[in-house]
mmCIF file of C-alpha atoms in Angstrom:
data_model
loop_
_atom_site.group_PDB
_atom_site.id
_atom_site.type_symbol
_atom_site.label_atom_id
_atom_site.label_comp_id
_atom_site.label_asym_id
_atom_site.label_seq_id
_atom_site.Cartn_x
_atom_site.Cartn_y
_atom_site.Cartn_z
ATOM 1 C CA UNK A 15 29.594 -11.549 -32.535
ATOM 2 C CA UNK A 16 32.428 -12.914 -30.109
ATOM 3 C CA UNK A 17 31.153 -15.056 -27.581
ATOM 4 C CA UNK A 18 33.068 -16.248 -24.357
ATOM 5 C CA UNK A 19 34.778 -19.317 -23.826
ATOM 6 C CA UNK A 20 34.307 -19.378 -20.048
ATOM 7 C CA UNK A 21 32.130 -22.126 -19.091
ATOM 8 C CA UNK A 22 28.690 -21.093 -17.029
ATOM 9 C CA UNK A 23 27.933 -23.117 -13.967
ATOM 10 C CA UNK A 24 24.807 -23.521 -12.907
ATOM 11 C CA UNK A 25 24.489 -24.792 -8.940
ATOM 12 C CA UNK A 26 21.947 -27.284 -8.796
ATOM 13 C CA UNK A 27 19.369 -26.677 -6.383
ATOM 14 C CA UNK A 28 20.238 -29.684 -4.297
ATOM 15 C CA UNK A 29 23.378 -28.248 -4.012
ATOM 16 C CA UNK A 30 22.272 -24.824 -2.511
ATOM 17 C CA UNK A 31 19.628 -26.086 -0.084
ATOM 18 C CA UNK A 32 22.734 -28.797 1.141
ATOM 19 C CA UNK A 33 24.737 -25.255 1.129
ATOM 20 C CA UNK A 34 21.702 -23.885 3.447
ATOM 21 C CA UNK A 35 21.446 -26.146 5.533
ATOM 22 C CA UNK A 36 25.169 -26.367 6.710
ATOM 23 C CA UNK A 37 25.011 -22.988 7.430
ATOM 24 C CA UNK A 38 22.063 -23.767 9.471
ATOM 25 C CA UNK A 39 23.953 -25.778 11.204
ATOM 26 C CA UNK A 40 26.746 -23.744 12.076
ATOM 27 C CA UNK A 41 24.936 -21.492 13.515
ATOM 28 C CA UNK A 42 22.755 -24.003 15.548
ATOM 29 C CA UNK A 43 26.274 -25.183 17.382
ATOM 30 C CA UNK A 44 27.564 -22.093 17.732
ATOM 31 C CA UNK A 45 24.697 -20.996 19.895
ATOM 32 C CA UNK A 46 25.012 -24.208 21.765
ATOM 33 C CA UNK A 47 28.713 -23.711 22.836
ATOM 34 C CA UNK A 48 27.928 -19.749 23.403
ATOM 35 C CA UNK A 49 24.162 -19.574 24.901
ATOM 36 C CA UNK A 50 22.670 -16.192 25.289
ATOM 37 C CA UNK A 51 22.299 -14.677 29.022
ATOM 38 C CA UNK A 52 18.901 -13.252 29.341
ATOM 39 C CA UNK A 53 19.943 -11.007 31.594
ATOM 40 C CA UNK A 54 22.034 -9.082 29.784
ATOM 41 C CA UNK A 55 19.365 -9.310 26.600
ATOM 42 C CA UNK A 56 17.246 -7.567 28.468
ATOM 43 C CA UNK A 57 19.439 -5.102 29.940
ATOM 44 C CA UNK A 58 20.948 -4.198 26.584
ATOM 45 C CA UNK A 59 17.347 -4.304 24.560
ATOM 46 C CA UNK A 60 16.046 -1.776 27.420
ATOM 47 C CA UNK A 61 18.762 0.201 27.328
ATOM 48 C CA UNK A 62 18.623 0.656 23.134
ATOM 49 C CA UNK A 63 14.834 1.177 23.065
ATOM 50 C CA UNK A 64 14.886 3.541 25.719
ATOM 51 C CA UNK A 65 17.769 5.651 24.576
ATOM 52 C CA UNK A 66 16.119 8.956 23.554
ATOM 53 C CA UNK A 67 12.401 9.939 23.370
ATOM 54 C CA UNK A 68 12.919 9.588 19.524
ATOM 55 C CA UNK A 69 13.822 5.763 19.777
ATOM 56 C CA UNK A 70 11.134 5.121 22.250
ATOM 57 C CA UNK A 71 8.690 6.483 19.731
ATOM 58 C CA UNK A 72 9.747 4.754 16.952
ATOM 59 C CA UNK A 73 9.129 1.635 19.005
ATOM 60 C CA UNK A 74 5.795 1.964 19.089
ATOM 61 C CA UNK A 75 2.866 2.157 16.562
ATOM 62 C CA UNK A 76 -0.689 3.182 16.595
ATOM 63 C CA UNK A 77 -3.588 2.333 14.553
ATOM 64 C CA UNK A 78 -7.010 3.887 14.529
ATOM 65 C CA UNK A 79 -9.421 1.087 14.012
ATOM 66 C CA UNK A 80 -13.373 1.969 14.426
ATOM 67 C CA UNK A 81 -13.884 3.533 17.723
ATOM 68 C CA UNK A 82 -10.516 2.450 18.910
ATOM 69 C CA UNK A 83 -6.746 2.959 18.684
ATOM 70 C CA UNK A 84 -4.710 -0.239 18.467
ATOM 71 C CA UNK A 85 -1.630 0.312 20.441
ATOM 72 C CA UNK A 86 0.931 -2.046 19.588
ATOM 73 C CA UNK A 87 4.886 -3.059 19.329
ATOM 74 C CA UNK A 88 6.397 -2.123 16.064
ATOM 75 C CA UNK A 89 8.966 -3.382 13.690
ATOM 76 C CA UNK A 90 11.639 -1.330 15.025
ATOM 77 C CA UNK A 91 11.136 -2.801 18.667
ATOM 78 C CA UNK A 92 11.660 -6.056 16.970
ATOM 79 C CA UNK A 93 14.891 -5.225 15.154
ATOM 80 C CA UNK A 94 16.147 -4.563 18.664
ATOM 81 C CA UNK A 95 14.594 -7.551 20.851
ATOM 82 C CA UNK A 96 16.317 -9.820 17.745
ATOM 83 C CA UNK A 97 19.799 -7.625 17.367
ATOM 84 C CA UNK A 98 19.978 -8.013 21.245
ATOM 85 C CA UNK A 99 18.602 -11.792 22.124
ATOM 86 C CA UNK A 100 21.395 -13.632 20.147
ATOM 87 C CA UNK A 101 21.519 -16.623 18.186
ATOM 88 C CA UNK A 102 18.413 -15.751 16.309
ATOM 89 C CA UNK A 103 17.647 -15.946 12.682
ATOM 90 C CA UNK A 104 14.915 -14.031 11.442
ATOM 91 C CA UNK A 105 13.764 -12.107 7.782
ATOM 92 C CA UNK A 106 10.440 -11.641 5.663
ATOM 93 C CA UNK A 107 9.993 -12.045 1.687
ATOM 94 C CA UNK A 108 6.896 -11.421 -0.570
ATOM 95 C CA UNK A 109 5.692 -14.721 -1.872
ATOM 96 C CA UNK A 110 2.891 -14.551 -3.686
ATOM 97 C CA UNK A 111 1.062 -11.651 -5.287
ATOM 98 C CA UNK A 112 -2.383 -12.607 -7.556
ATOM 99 C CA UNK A 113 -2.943 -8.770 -8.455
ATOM 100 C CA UNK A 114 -5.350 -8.009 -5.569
ATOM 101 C CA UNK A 115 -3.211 -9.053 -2.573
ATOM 102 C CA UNK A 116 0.285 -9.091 -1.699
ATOM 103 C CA UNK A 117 1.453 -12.070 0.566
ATOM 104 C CA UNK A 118 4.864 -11.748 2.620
ATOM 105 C CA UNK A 119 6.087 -14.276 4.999
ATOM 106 C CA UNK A 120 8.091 -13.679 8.132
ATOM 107 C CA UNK A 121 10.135 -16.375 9.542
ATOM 108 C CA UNK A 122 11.836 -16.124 13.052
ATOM 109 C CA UNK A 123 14.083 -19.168 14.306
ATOM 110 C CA UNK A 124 15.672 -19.595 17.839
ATOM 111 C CA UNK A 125 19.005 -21.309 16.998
ATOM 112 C CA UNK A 126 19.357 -22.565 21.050
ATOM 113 C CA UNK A 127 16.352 -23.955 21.442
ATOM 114 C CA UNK A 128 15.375 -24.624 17.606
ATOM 115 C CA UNK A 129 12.028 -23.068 18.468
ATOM 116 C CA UNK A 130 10.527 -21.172 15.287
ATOM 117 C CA UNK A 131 7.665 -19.334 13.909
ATOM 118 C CA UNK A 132 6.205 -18.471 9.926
ATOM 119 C CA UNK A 133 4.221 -15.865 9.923
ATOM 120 C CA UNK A 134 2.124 -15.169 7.019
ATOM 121 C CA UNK A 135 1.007 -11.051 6.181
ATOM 122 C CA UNK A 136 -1.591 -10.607 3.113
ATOM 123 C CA UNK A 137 -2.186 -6.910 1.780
ATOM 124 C CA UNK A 138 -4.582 -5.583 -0.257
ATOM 125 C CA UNK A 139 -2.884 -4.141 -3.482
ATOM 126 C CA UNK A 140 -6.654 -2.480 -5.212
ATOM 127 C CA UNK A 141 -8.116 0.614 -4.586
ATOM 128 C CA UNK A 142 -12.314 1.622 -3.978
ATOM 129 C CA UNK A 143 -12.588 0.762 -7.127
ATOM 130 C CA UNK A 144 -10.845 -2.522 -7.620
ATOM 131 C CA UNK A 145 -7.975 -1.303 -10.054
ATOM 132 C CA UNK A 146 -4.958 -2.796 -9.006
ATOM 133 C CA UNK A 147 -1.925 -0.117 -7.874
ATOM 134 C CA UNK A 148 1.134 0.553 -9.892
ATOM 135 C CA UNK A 149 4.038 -0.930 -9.683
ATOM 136 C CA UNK A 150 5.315 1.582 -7.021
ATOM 137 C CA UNK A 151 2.547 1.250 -4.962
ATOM 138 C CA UNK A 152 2.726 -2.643 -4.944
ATOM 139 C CA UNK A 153 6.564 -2.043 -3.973
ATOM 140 C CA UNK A 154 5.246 -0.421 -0.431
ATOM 141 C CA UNK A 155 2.676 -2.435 0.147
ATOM 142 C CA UNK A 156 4.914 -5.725 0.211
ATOM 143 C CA UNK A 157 7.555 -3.892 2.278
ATOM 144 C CA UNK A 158 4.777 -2.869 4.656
ATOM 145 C CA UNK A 159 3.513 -6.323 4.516
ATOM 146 C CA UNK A 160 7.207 -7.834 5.141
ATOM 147 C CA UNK A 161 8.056 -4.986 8.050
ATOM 148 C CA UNK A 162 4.674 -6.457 9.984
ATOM 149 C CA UNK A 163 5.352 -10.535 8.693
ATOM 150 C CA UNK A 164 8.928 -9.931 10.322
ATOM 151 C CA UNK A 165 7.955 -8.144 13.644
ATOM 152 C CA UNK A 166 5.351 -11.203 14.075
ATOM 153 C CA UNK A 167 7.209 -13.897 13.779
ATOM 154 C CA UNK A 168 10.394 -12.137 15.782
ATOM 155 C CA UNK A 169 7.661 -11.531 18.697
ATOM 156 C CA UNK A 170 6.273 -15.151 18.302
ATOM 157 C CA UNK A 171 9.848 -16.552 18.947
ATOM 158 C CA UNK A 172 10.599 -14.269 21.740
ATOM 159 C CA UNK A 173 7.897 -14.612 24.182
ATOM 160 C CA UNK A 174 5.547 -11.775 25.539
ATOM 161 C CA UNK A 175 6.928 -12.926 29.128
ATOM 162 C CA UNK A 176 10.489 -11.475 28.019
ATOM 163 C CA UNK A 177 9.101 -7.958 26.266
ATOM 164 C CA UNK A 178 6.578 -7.114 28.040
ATOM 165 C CA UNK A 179 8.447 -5.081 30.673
ATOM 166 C CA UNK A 180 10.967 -3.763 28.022
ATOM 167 C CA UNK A 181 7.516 -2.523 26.117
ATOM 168 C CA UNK A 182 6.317 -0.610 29.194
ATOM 169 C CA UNK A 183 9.603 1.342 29.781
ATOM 170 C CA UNK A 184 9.775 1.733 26.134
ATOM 171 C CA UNK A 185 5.920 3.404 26.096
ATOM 172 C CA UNK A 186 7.250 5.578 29.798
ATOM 173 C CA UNK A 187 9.799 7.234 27.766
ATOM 174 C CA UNK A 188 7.716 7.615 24.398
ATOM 175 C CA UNK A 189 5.224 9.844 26.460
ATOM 176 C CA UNK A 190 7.776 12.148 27.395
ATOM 177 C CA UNK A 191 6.982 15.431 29.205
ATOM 178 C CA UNK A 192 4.620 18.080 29.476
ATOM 179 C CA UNK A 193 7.366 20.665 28.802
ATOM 180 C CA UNK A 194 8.386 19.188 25.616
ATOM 181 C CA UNK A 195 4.176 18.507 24.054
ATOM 182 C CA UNK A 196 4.177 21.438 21.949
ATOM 183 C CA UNK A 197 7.731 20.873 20.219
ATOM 184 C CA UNK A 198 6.811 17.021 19.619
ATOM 185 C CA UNK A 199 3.533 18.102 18.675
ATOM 186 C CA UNK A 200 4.395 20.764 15.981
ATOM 187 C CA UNK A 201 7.016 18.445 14.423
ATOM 188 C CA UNK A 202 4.505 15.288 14.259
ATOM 189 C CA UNK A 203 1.782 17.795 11.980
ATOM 190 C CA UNK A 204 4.092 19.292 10.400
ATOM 191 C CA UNK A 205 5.505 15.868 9.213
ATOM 192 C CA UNK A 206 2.003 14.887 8.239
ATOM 193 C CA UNK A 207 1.564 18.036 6.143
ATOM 194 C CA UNK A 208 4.525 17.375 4.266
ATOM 195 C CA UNK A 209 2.702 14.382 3.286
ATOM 196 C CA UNK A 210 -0.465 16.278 2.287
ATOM 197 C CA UNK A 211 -2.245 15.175 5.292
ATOM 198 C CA UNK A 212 -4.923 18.247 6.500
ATOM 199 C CA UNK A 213 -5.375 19.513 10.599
ATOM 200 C CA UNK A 214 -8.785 18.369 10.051
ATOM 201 C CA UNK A 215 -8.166 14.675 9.043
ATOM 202 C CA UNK A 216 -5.884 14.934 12.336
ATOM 203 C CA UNK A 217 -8.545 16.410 14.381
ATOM 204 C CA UNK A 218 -10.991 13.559 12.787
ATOM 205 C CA UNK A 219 -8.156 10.686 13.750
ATOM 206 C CA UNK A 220 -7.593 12.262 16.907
ATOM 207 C CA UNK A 221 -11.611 12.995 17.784
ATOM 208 C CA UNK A 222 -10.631 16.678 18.197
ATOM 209 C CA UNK A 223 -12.130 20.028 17.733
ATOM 210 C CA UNK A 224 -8.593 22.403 17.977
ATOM 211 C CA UNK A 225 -5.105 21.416 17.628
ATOM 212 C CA UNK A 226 -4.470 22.581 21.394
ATOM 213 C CA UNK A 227 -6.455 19.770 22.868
ATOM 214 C CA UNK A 228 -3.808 17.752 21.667
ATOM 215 C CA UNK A 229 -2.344 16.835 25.219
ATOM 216 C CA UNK A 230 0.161 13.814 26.296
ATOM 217 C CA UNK A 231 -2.151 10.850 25.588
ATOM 218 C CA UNK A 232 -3.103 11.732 22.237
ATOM 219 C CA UNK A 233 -0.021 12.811 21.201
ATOM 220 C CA UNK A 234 1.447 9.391 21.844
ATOM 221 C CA UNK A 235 -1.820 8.391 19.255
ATOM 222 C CA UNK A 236 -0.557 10.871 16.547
ATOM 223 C CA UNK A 237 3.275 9.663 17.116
ATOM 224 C CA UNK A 238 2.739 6.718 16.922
ATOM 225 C CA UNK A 239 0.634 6.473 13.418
ATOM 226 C CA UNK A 240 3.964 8.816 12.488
ATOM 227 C CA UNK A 241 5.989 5.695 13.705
ATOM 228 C CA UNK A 242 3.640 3.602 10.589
ATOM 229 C CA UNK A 243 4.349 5.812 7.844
ATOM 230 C CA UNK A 244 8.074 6.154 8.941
ATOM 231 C CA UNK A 245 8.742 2.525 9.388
ATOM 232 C CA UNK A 246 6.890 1.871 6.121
ATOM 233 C CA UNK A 247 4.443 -0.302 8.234
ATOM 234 C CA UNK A 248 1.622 1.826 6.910
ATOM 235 C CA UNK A 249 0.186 4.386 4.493
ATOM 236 C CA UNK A 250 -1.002 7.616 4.902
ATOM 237 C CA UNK A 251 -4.488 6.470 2.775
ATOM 238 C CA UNK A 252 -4.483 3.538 5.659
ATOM 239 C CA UNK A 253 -4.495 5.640 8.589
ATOM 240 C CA UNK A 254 -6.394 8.439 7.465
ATOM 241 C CA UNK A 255 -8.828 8.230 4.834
ATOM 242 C CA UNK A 256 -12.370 6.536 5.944
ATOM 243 C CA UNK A 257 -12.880 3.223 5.394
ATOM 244 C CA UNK A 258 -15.412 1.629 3.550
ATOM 245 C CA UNK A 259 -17.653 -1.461 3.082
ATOM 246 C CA UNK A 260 -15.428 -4.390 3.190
ATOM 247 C CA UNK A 261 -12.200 -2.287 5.173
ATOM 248 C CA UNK A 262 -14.627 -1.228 7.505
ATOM 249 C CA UNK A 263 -15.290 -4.638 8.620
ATOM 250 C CA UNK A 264 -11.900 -5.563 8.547
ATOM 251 C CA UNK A 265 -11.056 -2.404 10.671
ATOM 252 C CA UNK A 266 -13.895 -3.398 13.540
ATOM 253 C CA UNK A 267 -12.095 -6.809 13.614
ATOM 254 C CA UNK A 268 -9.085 -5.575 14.132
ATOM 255 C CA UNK A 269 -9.823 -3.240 16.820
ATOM 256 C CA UNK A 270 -11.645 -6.074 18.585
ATOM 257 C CA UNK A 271 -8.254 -7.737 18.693
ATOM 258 C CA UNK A 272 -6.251 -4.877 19.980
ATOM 259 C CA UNK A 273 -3.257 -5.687 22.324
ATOM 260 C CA UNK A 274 -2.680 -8.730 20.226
ATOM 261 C CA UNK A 275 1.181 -8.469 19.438
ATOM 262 C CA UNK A 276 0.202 -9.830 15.979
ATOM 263 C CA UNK A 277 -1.804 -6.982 14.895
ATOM 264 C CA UNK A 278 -2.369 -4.831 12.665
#
């Protein structure tokens, strides 16, 4: 068996955090000579969220939790609050799975002012029945976990005073028309079908007797559990299979914290 004369280096770990952190640096003094204007971050963040009903929607999530529905900002409004504030770091990783949960972390860092945020996201990764979920299954969780670690920590960094009117323009164009219910409607079950969701675990969600009382307001409910699945912030067992014992509680405590912009 030939083997190769070419040396293999191996970069010390020293080496790669000093690597790192002139990088870091970079950055951090390129922000300084060229400081963000937050006017036009705020111009350009409203004018990307708001761009089409579709966008709007997909900025948005909802969550049924007991009695309530947990309206909240979702990890595709963050992607465009960070894309558009500039000189901004931000990302999410799994670190740490023990076989029942899945831990991701979300870190956020304001290169101008050196303000940051770690944001930690646990999952469970065990059915009813405690058996832990194949491999697959663990793969979505800790991308769900790390969409909802990153859109924390983004919206920890960039403060609720900046968003907050972007959100409500974003949630105006989301509810979109009368004229256009049934169309949006149709295509939100019919996505849910396709995932082997039934009308009746909609009508359950929803707190429905007929798929024609489905009017403006709870539409923006169904879309915006659509905007979970689709963002991979969520599950389809999550949002609409009854919760038991210990999720149960977990729900209620949830819902008690709703308009949080940490939640779910």
């Amino acid at each position: 068996m030939e083997t190769s004369n070419q040396e293999i280096q191996v970069v010390p770990t020293s080496a790669i955090e000093l690597i790192t952190k002139a990088e870091i640096d970079m950055q951090i003094t390129t922000a300084k000579a060229y400081p963000r204007s937050i006017k036009t971050f705020l111009d350009k963040a409203e004018s990307l969220a708001t761009i089409s009903e579709d966008v709007a929607q997909s900025c948005i999530y909802t969550l049924p939790r007991g009695n309530k529905q947990v309206e909240g900002p979702s990890v595709r409004f963050a992607e465009i609050i960070c894309s558009t504030y500039g000189n901004i770091r931000a990302g999410a990783r799994v670190i740490a799975n023990d076989g029942k949960t899945i831990t991701a972390q979300g870190i956020c860092h304001d290169l101008e002012t050196n303000n940051s945020a770690t944001v930690e996201v646990k999952r469970k990764i065990t059915d009813k029945n405690g058996r832990t979920y194949n491999e697959d299954m663990q793969t979505v969780t800790g991308n769900a976990a790390c969409s909802i670690a990153y859109r924390n920590a983004v919206l920890k960094v960039v403060t609720t005073a900046l968003v907050s009117g972007i959100y409500e323009k974003v949630k105006e164009v989301a509810r979109g028309t009368a004229e256009t219910l049934t169309i949006r409607r149709d295509k939100a079950i019919n996505y849910l079908k396709s995932l082997n969701v039934t009308e009746k675990q909609i009508l359950q969600v929803l707190e429905l007797k007929k798929i024609q009382d489905i009017d403006l307001d709870k539409l923006s409910v169904l879309r915006g559990m659509v905007t979970l699945i689709l963002n991979g912030e969520s599950t389809v067992k999550d949002l609409f299979e009854e919760p038991t014992g210990a999720d149960k509680k977990e729900n209620l405590k949830a819902a008690q914290g709703a308009g949080k912009v940490d939640l779910p």
